[in-house]
Tab-separated table of C-alpha atoms in Angstrom:
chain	number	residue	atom	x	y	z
A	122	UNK	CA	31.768	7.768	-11.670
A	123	UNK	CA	31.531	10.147	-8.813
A	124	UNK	CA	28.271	10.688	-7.214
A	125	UNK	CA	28.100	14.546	-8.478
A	126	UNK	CA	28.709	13.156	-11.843
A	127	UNK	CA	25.914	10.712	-11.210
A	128	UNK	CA	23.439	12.776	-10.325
A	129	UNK	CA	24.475	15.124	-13.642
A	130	UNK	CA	23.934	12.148	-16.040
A	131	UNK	CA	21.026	11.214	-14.801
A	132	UNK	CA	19.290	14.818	-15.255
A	133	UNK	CA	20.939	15.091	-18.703
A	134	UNK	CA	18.983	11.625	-19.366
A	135	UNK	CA	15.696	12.406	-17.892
A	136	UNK	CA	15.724	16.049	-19.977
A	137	UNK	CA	16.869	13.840	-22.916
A	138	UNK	CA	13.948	11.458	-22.442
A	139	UNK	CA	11.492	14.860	-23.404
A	140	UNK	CA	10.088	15.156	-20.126
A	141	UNK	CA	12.499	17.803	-18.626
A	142	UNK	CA	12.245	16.776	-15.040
A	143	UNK	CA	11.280	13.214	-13.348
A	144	UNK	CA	7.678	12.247	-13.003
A	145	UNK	CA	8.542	10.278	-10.178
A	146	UNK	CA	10.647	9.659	-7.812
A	147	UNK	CA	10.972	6.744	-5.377
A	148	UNK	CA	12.581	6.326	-1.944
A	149	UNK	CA	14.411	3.676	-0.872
A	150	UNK	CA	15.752	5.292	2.187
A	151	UNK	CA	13.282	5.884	4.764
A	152	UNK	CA	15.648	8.015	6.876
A	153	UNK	CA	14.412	10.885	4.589
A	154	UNK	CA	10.591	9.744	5.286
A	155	UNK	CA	8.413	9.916	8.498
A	156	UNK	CA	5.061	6.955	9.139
A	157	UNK	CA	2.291	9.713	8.552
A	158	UNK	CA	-0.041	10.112	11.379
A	159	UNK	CA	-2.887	7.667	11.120
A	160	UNK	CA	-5.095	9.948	13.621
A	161	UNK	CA	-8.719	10.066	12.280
A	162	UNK	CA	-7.977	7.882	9.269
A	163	UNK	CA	-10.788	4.690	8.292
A	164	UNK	CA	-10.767	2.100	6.004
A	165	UNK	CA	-13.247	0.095	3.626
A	166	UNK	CA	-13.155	-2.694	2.020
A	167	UNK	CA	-14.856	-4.289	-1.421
A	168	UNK	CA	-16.152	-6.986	1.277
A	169	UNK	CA	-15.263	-8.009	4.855
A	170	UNK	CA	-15.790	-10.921	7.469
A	171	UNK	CA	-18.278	-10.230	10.376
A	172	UNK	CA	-19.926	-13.735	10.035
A	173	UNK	CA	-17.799	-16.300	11.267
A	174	UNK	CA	-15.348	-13.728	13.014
A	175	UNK	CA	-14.971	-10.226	13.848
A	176	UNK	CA	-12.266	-9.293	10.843
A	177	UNK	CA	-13.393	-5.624	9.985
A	178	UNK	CA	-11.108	-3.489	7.364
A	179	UNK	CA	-10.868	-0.615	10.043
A	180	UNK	CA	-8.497	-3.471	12.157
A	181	UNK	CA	-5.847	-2.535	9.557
A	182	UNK	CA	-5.888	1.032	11.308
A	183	UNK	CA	-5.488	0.124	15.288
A	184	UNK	CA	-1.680	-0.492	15.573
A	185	UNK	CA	-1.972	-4.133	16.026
A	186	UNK	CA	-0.512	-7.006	14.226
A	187	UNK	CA	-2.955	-9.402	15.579
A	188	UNK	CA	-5.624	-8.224	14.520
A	189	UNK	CA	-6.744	-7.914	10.815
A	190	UNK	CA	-8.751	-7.239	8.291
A	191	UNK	CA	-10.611	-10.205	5.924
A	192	UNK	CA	-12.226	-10.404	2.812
A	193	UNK	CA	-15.514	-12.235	3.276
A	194	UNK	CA	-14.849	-16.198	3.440
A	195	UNK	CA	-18.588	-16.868	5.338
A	196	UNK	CA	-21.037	-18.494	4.422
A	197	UNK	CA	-19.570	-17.845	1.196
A	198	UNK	CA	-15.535	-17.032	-0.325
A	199	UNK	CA	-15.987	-14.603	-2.526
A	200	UNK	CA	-13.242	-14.569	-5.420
A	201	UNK	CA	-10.616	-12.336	-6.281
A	202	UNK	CA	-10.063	-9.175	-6.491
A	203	UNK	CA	-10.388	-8.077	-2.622
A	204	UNK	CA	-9.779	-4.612	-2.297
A	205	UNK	CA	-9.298	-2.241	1.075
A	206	UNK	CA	-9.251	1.638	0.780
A	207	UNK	CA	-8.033	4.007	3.608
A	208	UNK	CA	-9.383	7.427	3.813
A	209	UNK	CA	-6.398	9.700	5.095
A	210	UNK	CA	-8.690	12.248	5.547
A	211	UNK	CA	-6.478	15.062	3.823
A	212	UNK	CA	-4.189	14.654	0.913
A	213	UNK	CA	-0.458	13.870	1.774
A	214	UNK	CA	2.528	12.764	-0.402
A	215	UNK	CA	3.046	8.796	-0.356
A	216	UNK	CA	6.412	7.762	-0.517
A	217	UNK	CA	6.554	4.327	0.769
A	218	UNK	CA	3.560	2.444	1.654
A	219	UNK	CA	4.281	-0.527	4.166
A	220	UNK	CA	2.133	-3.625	4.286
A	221	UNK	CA	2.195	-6.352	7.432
A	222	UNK	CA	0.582	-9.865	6.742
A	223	UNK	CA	-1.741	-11.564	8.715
A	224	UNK	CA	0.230	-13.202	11.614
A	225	UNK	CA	-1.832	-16.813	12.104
A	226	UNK	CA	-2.439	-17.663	8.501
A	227	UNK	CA	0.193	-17.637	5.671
A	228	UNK	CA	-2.405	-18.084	2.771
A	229	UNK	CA	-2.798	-14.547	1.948
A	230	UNK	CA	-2.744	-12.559	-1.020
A	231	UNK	CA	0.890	-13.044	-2.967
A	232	UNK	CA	-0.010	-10.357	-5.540
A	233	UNK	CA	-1.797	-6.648	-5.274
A	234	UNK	CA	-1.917	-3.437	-6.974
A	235	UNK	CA	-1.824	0.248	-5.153
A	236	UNK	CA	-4.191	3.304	-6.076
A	237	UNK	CA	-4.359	6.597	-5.055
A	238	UNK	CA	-7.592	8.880	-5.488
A	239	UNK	CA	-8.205	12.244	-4.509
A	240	UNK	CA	-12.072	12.250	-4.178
A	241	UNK	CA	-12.390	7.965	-3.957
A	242	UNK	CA	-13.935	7.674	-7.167
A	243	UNK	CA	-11.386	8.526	-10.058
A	244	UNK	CA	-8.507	5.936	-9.421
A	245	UNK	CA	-4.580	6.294	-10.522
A	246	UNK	CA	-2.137	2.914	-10.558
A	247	UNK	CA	0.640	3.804	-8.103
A	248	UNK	CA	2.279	-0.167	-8.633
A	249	UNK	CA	0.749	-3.194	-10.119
A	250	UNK	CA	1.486	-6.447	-9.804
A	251	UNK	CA	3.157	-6.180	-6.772
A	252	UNK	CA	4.469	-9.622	-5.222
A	253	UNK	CA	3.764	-9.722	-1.497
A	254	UNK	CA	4.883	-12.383	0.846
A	255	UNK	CA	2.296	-13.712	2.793
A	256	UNK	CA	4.337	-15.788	5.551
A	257	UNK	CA	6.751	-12.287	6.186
A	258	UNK	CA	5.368	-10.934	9.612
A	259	UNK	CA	7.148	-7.680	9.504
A	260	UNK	CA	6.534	-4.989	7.257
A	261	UNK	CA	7.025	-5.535	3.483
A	262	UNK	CA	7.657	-1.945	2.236
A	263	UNK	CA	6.485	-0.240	-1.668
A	264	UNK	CA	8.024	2.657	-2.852
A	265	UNK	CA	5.338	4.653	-5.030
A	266	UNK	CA	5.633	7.621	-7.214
A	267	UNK	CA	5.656	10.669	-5.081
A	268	UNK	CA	5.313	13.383	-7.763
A	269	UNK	CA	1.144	13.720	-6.407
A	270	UNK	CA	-0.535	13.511	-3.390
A	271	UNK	CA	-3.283	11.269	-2.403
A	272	UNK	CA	-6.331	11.199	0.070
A	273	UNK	CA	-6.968	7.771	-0.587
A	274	UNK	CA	-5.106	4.948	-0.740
A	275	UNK	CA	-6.193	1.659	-2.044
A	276	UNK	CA	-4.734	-1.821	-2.045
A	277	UNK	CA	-6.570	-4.525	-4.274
A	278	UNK	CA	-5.386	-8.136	-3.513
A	279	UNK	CA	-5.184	-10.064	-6.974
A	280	UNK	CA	-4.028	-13.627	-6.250
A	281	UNK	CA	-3.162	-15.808	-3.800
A	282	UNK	CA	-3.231	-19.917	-2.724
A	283	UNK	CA	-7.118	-19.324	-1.213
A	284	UNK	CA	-9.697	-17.075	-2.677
A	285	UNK	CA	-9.484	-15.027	0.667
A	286	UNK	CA	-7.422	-11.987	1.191
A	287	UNK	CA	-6.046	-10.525	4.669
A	288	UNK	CA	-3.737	-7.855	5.943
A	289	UNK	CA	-3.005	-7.045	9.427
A	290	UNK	CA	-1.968	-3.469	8.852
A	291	UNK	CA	-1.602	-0.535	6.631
A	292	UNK	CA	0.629	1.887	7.015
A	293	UNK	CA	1.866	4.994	5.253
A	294	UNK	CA	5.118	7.295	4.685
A	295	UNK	CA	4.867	10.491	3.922
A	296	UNK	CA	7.985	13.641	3.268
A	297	UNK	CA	9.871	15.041	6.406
């Protein structure tokens, strides 16, 4: 089938489906995407680890992979789910948000979910159940819908081999 002819059938099935146009649409090819500007931006987390080291969920923000972000693990682990939220400041189309593991450890989180909020209360599912890799060093990439835009982005770590969760950075792509 030729690629026009493609691209035909597929509208004739998405109109066919009732919807009359897609409700999302993801990107696999980043040359049509650009890393959004992380200027400004901060991040929270449902706990962190300033105890027993300095492993703060704005880390996730500075451009570093060896530094991260840590769900608290002293004096106590707290248990699954771990969540980290970054506040983009202004609304912006996600298209593909990447994700780099902690480079010393390779216990972290193996499955996660992604949210996107507009005011950080009311929360949408972008992906769930989302298998992540925890001994990858480079950047595992996620497509998400990009039929809305978000302010805030939020990753909740579901499972892994320890109760702890970790991610050395966060980072975001947005339309050219």
């Amino acid at each position: 089938m030729q690629k026009k002819h493609l691209y035909l059938y597929l509208l004739a099935c998405i109109i066919a489906a009732g919807c009359g146009k897609a409700d999302a649409v993801f990107f696999q090819d980043k040359s049509t995407v650009v890393k959004a500007d992380r200027a400004g931006w901060t991040a929270t987390a449902s706990s962190e680890e300033t105890t027993c080291e300095t492993a703060t969920a704005g880390l996730v923000l500075d451009g570093k992979t060896a530094t991260y972000w840590s769900s608290q693990g002293c004096p106590t682990v707290l248990p699954y789910p771990h969540s980290i939220t970054v506040d983009m400041k202004k609304a912006i189309n996600l298209v593909t948000i990447d994700i780099i593991a902690r480079q010393n450890d390779a216990n972290g989180m193996t499955k996660f979910k992604l949210e996107g909020s507009n005011d950080g209360t009311a929360w949408t599912i972008l992906r769930d159940n989302l298998a992540f890799v925890p001994t990858t060093r480079t950047a595992q990439s996620y497509p998400v819908p990009s039929s809305a835009t978000w302010r805030y982005l939020r990753v909740t770590a579901l499972a892994g081999p320890i109760q702890k969760a970790f991610l050395s950075e966060i980072d975001v792509y947005t339309t050219k």
